[in-house]
């Protein structure tokens, strides 16, 4: 297992286009998280899955954003009708945890989105 | 006021110096993470702490739960340690799994 993989690494898109990112977590990890990081800031939480269930969504996740994790394995994050403010690094992380104790996170390398 | 505050925001030091980065938080937590991010790169998890102290190579992380404070120390710093170091906390609320991040400390080690 090579860790958490994200694809693509970079994406440049025109405003108004739809984009989709993929995250492949560590295979035995049941939890998967999406974060967004803008320049000079720390990452901000977007959404979180336990297996295939999306358990929490941030208010940052407008109705243009949708995330899925079919079959509890890889996850996709789609942004519809992109805006320039969506330009950011989108980070995926996974962890293995048994409620109530969780274990350390493993982060992917991120997908850098630039909306022009 | 952010829930997680880091200081300093920027730190430049000479190779070999002892480095300390501080993190204060204002909420109850179940764990605190120290993370490293290189320019344009992803995030590497350095430590996860819920109490006491951990050491890995030249890196040491401590946490004081009562004072809601954690420190990351780097001994014998090296230019390859140059990166952004980020503190992140996980809420103590049951079922709340997300991390809340500080804005990071940009460390530059000069040869």
PDB file of C-alpha atoms in Angstrom:
ATOM      1  CA  UNK A   1       0.000   0.000   0.000  1.00  0.00           C
ATOM      2  CA  UNK A   2       1.458   3.326  -1.048  1.00  0.00           C
ATOM      3  CA  UNK A   3      -0.578   5.536   1.261  1.00  0.00           C
ATOM      4  CA  UNK A   4      -3.364   7.920   0.332  1.00  0.00           C
ATOM      5  CA  UNK A   5      -3.457   8.716  -3.387  1.00  0.00           C
ATOM      6  CA  UNK A   6      -5.124  11.711  -4.950  1.00  0.00           C
ATOM      7  CA  UNK A   7      -5.755  12.326  -8.605  1.00  0.00           C
ATOM      8  CA  UNK A   8      -5.116  14.596 -10.373  1.00  0.00           C
ATOM      9  CA  UNK A   9      -2.272  16.467  -8.670  1.00  0.00           C
ATOM     10  CA  UNK A  10      -3.094  19.660 -10.522  1.00  0.00           C
ATOM     11  CA  UNK A  11      -6.208  20.838 -12.325  1.00  0.00           C
ATOM     12  CA  UNK A  12      -6.711  24.068 -14.221  1.00  0.00           C
ATOM     13  CA  UNK A  13     -10.253  24.744 -15.313  1.00  0.00           C
ATOM     14  CA  UNK A  14     -12.299  27.570 -16.698  1.00  0.00           C
ATOM     15  CA  UNK A  15     -14.887  29.223 -14.511  1.00  0.00           C
ATOM     16  CA  UNK A  16     -18.232  27.504 -14.843  1.00  0.00           C
ATOM     17  CA  UNK A  17     -16.835  24.089 -15.668  1.00  0.00           C
ATOM     18  CA  UNK A  18     -17.340  21.007 -13.486  1.00  0.00           C
ATOM     19  CA  UNK A  19     -14.389  19.186 -11.956  1.00  0.00           C
ATOM     20  CA  UNK A  20     -14.062  15.880 -10.148  1.00  0.00           C
ATOM     21  CA  UNK A  21     -11.241  14.752  -7.874  1.00  0.00           C
ATOM     22  CA  UNK A  22     -10.522  11.254  -6.668  1.00  0.00           C
ATOM     23  CA  UNK A  23      -9.032   9.973  -3.437  1.00  0.00           C
ATOM     24  CA  UNK A  24      -7.895   6.425  -2.773  1.00  0.00           C
ATOM     25  CA  UNK A  25      -7.386   5.923   0.955  1.00  0.00           C
ATOM     26  CA  UNK A  26      -5.257   3.318   2.667  1.00  0.00           C
ATOM     27  CA  UNK A  27      -7.170   0.133   2.004  1.00  0.00           C
ATOM     28  CA  UNK A  28      -7.977  -0.845   5.575  1.00  0.00           C
ATOM     29  CA  UNK A  29      -8.916   2.678   6.675  1.00  0.00           C
ATOM     30  CA  UNK A  30     -12.630   3.076   7.298  1.00  0.00           C
ATOM     31  CA  UNK A  31     -12.632   6.874   7.637  1.00  0.00           C
ATOM     32  CA  UNK A  32     -12.029   9.344   4.849  1.00  0.00           C
ATOM     33  CA  UNK A  33     -11.899  13.132   5.077  1.00  0.00           C
ATOM     34  CA  UNK A  34     -11.821  16.000   2.605  1.00  0.00           C
ATOM     35  CA  UNK A  35     -10.201  19.311   3.522  1.00  0.00           C
ATOM     36  CA  UNK A  36      -9.611  22.504   1.557  1.00  0.00           C
ATOM     37  CA  UNK A  37      -6.562  24.709   1.982  1.00  0.00           C
ATOM     38  CA  UNK A  38      -6.244  28.185   0.549  1.00  0.00           C
ATOM     39  CA  UNK A  39      -2.947  30.007   0.246  1.00  0.00           C
ATOM     40  CA  UNK A  40      -1.386  30.880   3.580  1.00  0.00           C
ATOM     41  CA  UNK A  41      -4.108  29.212   5.606  1.00  0.00           C
ATOM     42  CA  UNK A  42      -4.450  25.942   7.421  1.00  0.00           C
ATOM     43  CA  UNK A  43      -6.739  23.297   5.942  1.00  0.00           C
ATOM     44  CA  UNK A  44     -10.470  23.573   6.600  1.00  0.00           C
ATOM     45  CA  UNK A  45     -12.788  20.628   7.022  1.00  0.00           C
ATOM     46  CA  UNK A  46     -15.221  19.899   4.184  1.00  0.00           C
ATOM     47  CA  UNK A  47     -16.706  16.473   4.795  1.00  0.00           C
ATOM     48  CA  UNK A  48     -16.098  13.083   6.356  1.00  0.00           C
ATOM     49  CA  UNK A  49     -17.098   9.495   5.592  1.00  0.00           C
ATOM     50  CA  UNK A  50     -17.164   6.422   7.733  1.00  0.00           C
ATOM     51  CA  UNK A  51     -17.195   3.555   5.263  1.00  0.00           C
ATOM     52  CA  UNK A  52     -19.747   4.632   2.634  1.00  0.00           C
ATOM     53  CA  UNK A  53     -21.755   6.898   4.924  1.00  0.00           C
ATOM     54  CA  UNK A  54     -21.203  10.647   4.732  1.00  0.00           C
ATOM     55  CA  UNK A  55     -21.467  11.587   8.407  1.00  0.00           C
ATOM     56  CA  UNK A  56     -20.657  15.272   8.474  1.00  0.00           C
ATOM     57  CA  UNK A  57     -20.578  18.157   6.039  1.00  0.00           C
ATOM     58  CA  UNK A  58     -19.171  21.610   6.660  1.00  0.00           C
ATOM     59  CA  UNK A  59     -21.159  24.711   5.841  1.00  0.00           C
ATOM     60  CA  UNK A  60     -18.246  25.439   3.476  1.00  0.00           C
ATOM     61  CA  UNK A  61     -19.626  22.659   1.292  1.00  0.00           C
ATOM     62  CA  UNK A  62     -22.144  24.580  -0.778  1.00  0.00           C
ATOM     63  CA  UNK A  63     -24.697  22.841  -2.976  1.00  0.00           C
ATOM     64  CA  UNK A  64     -22.194  23.041  -5.842  1.00  0.00           C
ATOM     65  CA  UNK A  65     -20.040  20.525  -4.009  1.00  0.00           C
ATOM     66  CA  UNK A  66     -20.838  16.846  -3.714  1.00  0.00           C
ATOM     67  CA  UNK A  67     -18.793  13.990  -2.317  1.00  0.00           C
ATOM     68  CA  UNK A  68     -19.336  10.277  -2.552  1.00  0.00           C
ATOM     69  CA  UNK A  69     -17.662   7.157  -1.297  1.00  0.00           C
ATOM     70  CA  UNK A  70     -19.366   4.233  -2.994  1.00  0.00           C
ATOM     71  CA  UNK A  71     -18.630   0.861  -1.430  1.00  0.00           C
ATOM     72  CA  UNK A  72     -16.602   2.542   1.273  1.00  0.00           C
ATOM     73  CA  UNK A  73     -13.385   2.533  -0.743  1.00  0.00           C
ATOM     74  CA  UNK A  74     -12.290   5.455  -2.946  1.00  0.00           C
ATOM     75  CA  UNK A  75     -14.038   8.812  -2.763  1.00  0.00           C
ATOM     76  CA  UNK A  76     -14.811  11.504  -5.295  1.00  0.00           C
ATOM     77  CA  UNK A  77     -15.324  15.215  -4.735  1.00  0.00           C
ATOM     78  CA  UNK A  78     -17.162  17.054  -7.484  1.00  0.00           C
ATOM     79  CA  UNK A  79     -17.451  20.804  -7.850  1.00  0.00           C
ATOM     80  CA  UNK A  80     -20.077  22.046 -10.271  1.00  0.00           C
ATOM     81  CA  UNK A  81     -20.031  25.443 -11.968  1.00  0.00           C
ATOM     82  CA  UNK A  82     -16.600  26.279 -10.558  1.00  0.00           C
ATOM     83  CA  UNK A  83     -15.868  29.789  -9.338  1.00  0.00           C
ATOM     84  CA  UNK A  84     -12.537  31.518  -8.893  1.00  0.00           C
ATOM     85  CA  UNK A  85     -12.990  31.281  -5.133  1.00  0.00           C
ATOM     86  CA  UNK A  86     -12.861  27.505  -5.433  1.00  0.00           C
ATOM     87  CA  UNK A  87      -9.150  27.734  -6.289  1.00  0.00           C
ATOM     88  CA  UNK A  88      -7.390  25.881  -3.487  1.00  0.00           C
ATOM     89  CA  UNK A  89      -5.569  22.713  -2.536  1.00  0.00           C
ATOM     90  CA  UNK A  90      -8.043  19.908  -1.863  1.00  0.00           C
ATOM     91  CA  UNK A  91      -6.629  17.426   0.616  1.00  0.00           C
ATOM     92  CA  UNK A  92      -7.853  13.943   1.367  1.00  0.00           C
ATOM     93  CA  UNK A  93      -6.959  11.994   4.497  1.00  0.00           C
ATOM     94  CA  UNK A  94      -7.875   8.618   5.889  1.00  0.00           C
ATOM     95  CA  UNK A  95      -7.723   6.964   9.271  1.00  0.00           C
ATOM     96  CA  UNK A  96      -8.588   3.739  10.990  1.00  0.00           C
ATOM     97  CA  UNK A  97     -10.525   4.127  14.160  1.00  0.00           C
ATOM     98  CA  UNK A  98     -12.784   2.329  16.517  1.00  0.00           C
ATOM     99  CA  UNK A  99     -15.244   4.575  18.239  1.00  0.00           C
ATOM    100  CA  UNK A 100     -14.497   6.314  20.552  1.00  0.00           C
ATOM    101  CA  UNK A 101     -10.732   6.147  19.928  1.00  0.00           C
ATOM    102  CA  UNK A 102      -9.327   7.087  16.544  1.00  0.00           C
ATOM    103  CA  UNK A 103      -5.835   6.641  15.210  1.00  0.00           C
ATOM    104  CA  UNK A 104      -3.525   8.977  13.338  1.00  0.00           C
ATOM    105  CA  UNK A 105      -4.382  10.450  10.007  1.00  0.00           C
ATOM    106  CA  UNK A 106      -2.601   9.796   6.718  1.00  0.00           C
ATOM    107  CA  UNK A 107      -2.860  12.601   4.202  1.00  0.00           C
ATOM    108  CA  UNK A 108      -2.676  12.516   0.445  1.00  0.00           C
ATOM    109  CA  UNK A 109      -0.538  14.927  -1.568  1.00  0.00           C
ATOM    110  CA  UNK A 110      -3.564  16.981  -2.515  1.00  0.00           C
ATOM    111  CA  UNK A 111      -5.135  18.214  -5.712  1.00  0.00           C
ATOM    112  CA  UNK A 112      -4.364  21.824  -6.548  1.00  0.00           C
ATOM    113  CA  UNK A 113      -7.294  23.430  -8.355  1.00  0.00           C
ATOM    114  CA  UNK A 114      -6.899  26.670 -10.273  1.00  0.00           C
ATOM    115  CA  UNK A 115     -10.034  28.251 -11.704  1.00  0.00           C
ATOM    116  CA  UNK A 116      -9.307  30.809 -14.416  1.00  0.00           C
TER     117      UNK A 116
ATOM    118  CA  UNK B   1     -10.265  34.230  17.784  1.00  0.00           C
ATOM    119  CA  UNK B   2      -9.238  30.972  16.124  1.00  0.00           C
ATOM    120  CA  UNK B   3      -9.688  27.787  18.091  1.00  0.00           C
ATOM    121  CA  UNK B   4      -6.067  26.869  17.329  1.00  0.00           C
ATOM    122  CA  UNK B   5      -3.330  29.482  17.486  1.00  0.00           C
ATOM    123  CA  UNK B   6       0.290  28.915  16.523  1.00  0.00           C
ATOM    124  CA  UNK B   7       3.363  30.977  17.184  1.00  0.00           C
ATOM    125  CA  UNK B   8       5.480  32.190  15.658  1.00  0.00           C
ATOM    126  CA  UNK B   9       3.945  32.499  12.193  1.00  0.00           C
ATOM    127  CA  UNK B  10       7.399  32.649  10.628  1.00  0.00           C
ATOM    128  CA  UNK B  11      10.717  31.491  12.004  1.00  0.00           C
ATOM    129  CA  UNK B  12      14.163  31.739  10.454  1.00  0.00           C
ATOM    130  CA  UNK B  13      17.109  30.122  12.185  1.00  0.00           C
ATOM    131  CA  UNK B  14      20.667  29.020  11.524  1.00  0.00           C
ATOM    132  CA  UNK B  15      21.491  25.391  10.937  1.00  0.00           C
ATOM    133  CA  UNK B  16      22.049  23.604  14.224  1.00  0.00           C
ATOM    134  CA  UNK B  17      19.792  25.809  16.320  1.00  0.00           C
ATOM    135  CA  UNK B  18      17.156  24.404  18.675  1.00  0.00           C
ATOM    136  CA  UNK B  19      13.684  25.215  17.356  1.00  0.00           C
ATOM    137  CA  UNK B  20      10.440  25.574  19.303  1.00  0.00           C
ATOM    138  CA  UNK B  21       7.009  26.042  17.743  1.00  0.00           C
ATOM    139  CA  UNK B  22       4.035  26.628  19.999  1.00  0.00           C
ATOM    140  CA  UNK B  23       0.367  25.758  19.697  1.00  0.00           C
ATOM    141  CA  UNK B  24      -2.469  26.891  21.948  1.00  0.00           C
ATOM    142  CA  UNK B  25      -6.055  25.785  21.639  1.00  0.00           C
ATOM    143  CA  UNK B  26      -9.283  26.860  23.261  1.00  0.00           C
ATOM    144  CA  UNK B  27     -11.480  23.764  23.058  1.00  0.00           C
ATOM    145  CA  UNK B  28     -11.511  20.392  24.754  1.00  0.00           C
ATOM    146  CA  UNK B  29      -9.644  17.897  22.642  1.00  0.00           C
ATOM    147  CA  UNK B  30      -9.215  14.167  22.315  1.00  0.00           C
ATOM    148  CA  UNK B  31      -5.942  14.442  20.385  1.00  0.00           C
ATOM    149  CA  UNK B  32      -3.504  16.957  18.940  1.00  0.00           C
ATOM    150  CA  UNK B  33      -1.569  16.442  15.734  1.00  0.00           C
ATOM    151  CA  UNK B  34       1.654  18.000  14.532  1.00  0.00           C
ATOM    152  CA  UNK B  35       1.942  17.963  10.757  1.00  0.00           C
ATOM    153  CA  UNK B  36       4.617  18.978   8.260  1.00  0.00           C
ATOM    154  CA  UNK B  37       3.910  20.468   4.851  1.00  0.00           C
ATOM    155  CA  UNK B  38       6.567  21.170   2.232  1.00  0.00           C
ATOM    156  CA  UNK B  39       5.945  23.791  -0.482  1.00  0.00           C
ATOM    157  CA  UNK B  40       3.535  22.425  -3.063  1.00  0.00           C
ATOM    158  CA  UNK B  41       3.441  19.131  -1.263  1.00  0.00           C
ATOM    159  CA  UNK B  42       1.063  17.143   0.787  1.00  0.00           C
ATOM    160  CA  UNK B  43       0.936  16.884   4.536  1.00  0.00           C
ATOM    161  CA  UNK B  44       2.960  14.432   6.578  1.00  0.00           C
ATOM    162  CA  UNK B  45       1.785  13.476  10.033  1.00  0.00           C
ATOM    163  CA  UNK B  46       4.615  13.852  12.555  1.00  0.00           C
ATOM    164  CA  UNK B  47       2.920  13.157  15.865  1.00  0.00           C
ATOM    165  CA  UNK B  48      -0.452  12.483  17.408  1.00  0.00           C
ATOM    166  CA  UNK B  49      -0.597  13.303  21.123  1.00  0.00           C
ATOM    167  CA  UNK B  50      -3.194  13.052  23.816  1.00  0.00           C
ATOM    168  CA  UNK B  51      -0.861  13.503  26.781  1.00  0.00           C
ATOM    169  CA  UNK B  52       2.771  13.823  27.772  1.00  0.00           C
ATOM    170  CA  UNK B  53       5.616  13.747  25.319  1.00  0.00           C
ATOM    171  CA  UNK B  54       6.698  11.908  22.190  1.00  0.00           C
ATOM    172  CA  UNK B  55      10.077  11.781  20.464  1.00  0.00           C
ATOM    173  CA  UNK B  56      11.001  10.736  16.961  1.00  0.00           C
ATOM    174  CA  UNK B  57      14.576  11.308  15.887  1.00  0.00           C
ATOM    175  CA  UNK B  58      15.339  15.010  16.274  1.00  0.00           C
ATOM    176  CA  UNK B  59      11.676  15.911  16.793  1.00  0.00           C
ATOM    177  CA  UNK B  60      10.013  16.155  20.186  1.00  0.00           C
ATOM    178  CA  UNK B  61       6.378  17.012  20.835  1.00  0.00           C
ATOM    179  CA  UNK B  62       4.888  17.824  24.214  1.00  0.00           C
ATOM    180  CA  UNK B  63       1.391  18.617  25.355  1.00  0.00           C
ATOM    181  CA  UNK B  64      -0.042  20.120  28.539  1.00  0.00           C
ATOM    182  CA  UNK B  65      -3.743  19.316  28.618  1.00  0.00           C
ATOM    183  CA  UNK B  66      -4.491  21.555  31.605  1.00  0.00           C
ATOM    184  CA  UNK B  67      -2.887  24.578  29.962  1.00  0.00           C
ATOM    185  CA  UNK B  68      -4.206  23.654  26.490  1.00  0.00           C
ATOM    186  CA  UNK B  69      -0.770  24.054  25.005  1.00  0.00           C
ATOM    187  CA  UNK B  70       1.576  21.980  22.915  1.00  0.00           C
ATOM    188  CA  UNK B  71       5.100  22.520  21.643  1.00  0.00           C
ATOM    189  CA  UNK B  72       7.088  21.010  18.808  1.00  0.00           C
ATOM    190  CA  UNK B  73      10.855  21.050  19.225  1.00  0.00           C
ATOM    191  CA  UNK B  74      13.515  20.345  16.624  1.00  0.00           C
ATOM    192  CA  UNK B  75      17.032  19.675  17.854  1.00  0.00           C
ATOM    193  CA  UNK B  76      20.113  20.251  15.685  1.00  0.00           C
ATOM    194  CA  UNK B  77      18.002  21.844  12.948  1.00  0.00           C
ATOM    195  CA  UNK B  78      18.919  21.246   9.319  1.00  0.00           C
ATOM    196  CA  UNK B  79      17.953  23.021   6.082  1.00  0.00           C
ATOM    197  CA  UNK B  80      15.828  20.004   5.113  1.00  0.00           C
ATOM    198  CA  UNK B  81      13.630  20.804   8.138  1.00  0.00           C
ATOM    199  CA  UNK B  82      12.459  23.922   6.286  1.00  0.00           C
ATOM    200  CA  UNK B  83       8.716  23.519   5.872  1.00  0.00           C
ATOM    201  CA  UNK B  84       5.394  24.678   7.286  1.00  0.00           C
ATOM    202  CA  UNK B  85       4.542  23.017  10.586  1.00  0.00           C
ATOM    203  CA  UNK B  86       0.856  22.791  11.392  1.00  0.00           C
ATOM    204  CA  UNK B  87      -0.887  22.040  14.657  1.00  0.00           C
ATOM    205  CA  UNK B  88      -4.336  20.449  14.452  1.00  0.00           C
ATOM    206  CA  UNK B  89      -6.760  19.322  17.142  1.00  0.00           C
ATOM    207  CA  UNK B  90      -9.547  16.809  17.261  1.00  0.00           C
ATOM    208  CA  UNK B  91     -12.554  17.743  19.379  1.00  0.00           C
ATOM    209  CA  UNK B  92     -13.307  15.866  22.570  1.00  0.00           C
ATOM    210  CA  UNK B  93     -16.948  15.598  21.511  1.00  0.00           C
ATOM    211  CA  UNK B  94     -17.865  12.016  20.842  1.00  0.00           C
ATOM    212  CA  UNK B  95     -18.298  11.303  17.150  1.00  0.00           C
ATOM    213  CA  UNK B  96     -16.679  14.564  16.067  1.00  0.00           C
ATOM    214  CA  UNK B  97     -13.857  13.302  13.942  1.00  0.00           C
ATOM    215  CA  UNK B  98     -12.720  16.339  12.021  1.00  0.00           C
ATOM    216  CA  UNK B  99      -9.495  18.219  12.668  1.00  0.00           C
ATOM    217  CA  UNK B 100      -9.323  21.958  13.291  1.00  0.00           C
ATOM    218  CA  UNK B 101      -6.050  23.366  12.033  1.00  0.00           C
ATOM    219  CA  UNK B 102      -3.833  26.259  13.000  1.00  0.00           C
ATOM    220  CA  UNK B 103      -2.531  28.481  10.219  1.00  0.00           C
ATOM    221  CA  UNK B 104       0.929  26.991  10.424  1.00  0.00           C
ATOM    222  CA  UNK B 105       4.458  28.126  11.239  1.00  0.00           C
ATOM    223  CA  UNK B 106       6.779  28.624   8.289  1.00  0.00           C
ATOM    224  CA  UNK B 107      10.262  27.465   9.308  1.00  0.00           C
ATOM    225  CA  UNK B 108      13.341  28.340   7.300  1.00  0.00           C
ATOM    226  CA  UNK B 109      16.708  26.909   8.315  1.00  0.00           C
ATOM    227  CA  UNK B 110      19.687  28.717   6.806  1.00  0.00           C
ATOM    228  CA  UNK B 111      22.848  26.688   6.149  1.00  0.00           C
TER     229      UNK B 111
END
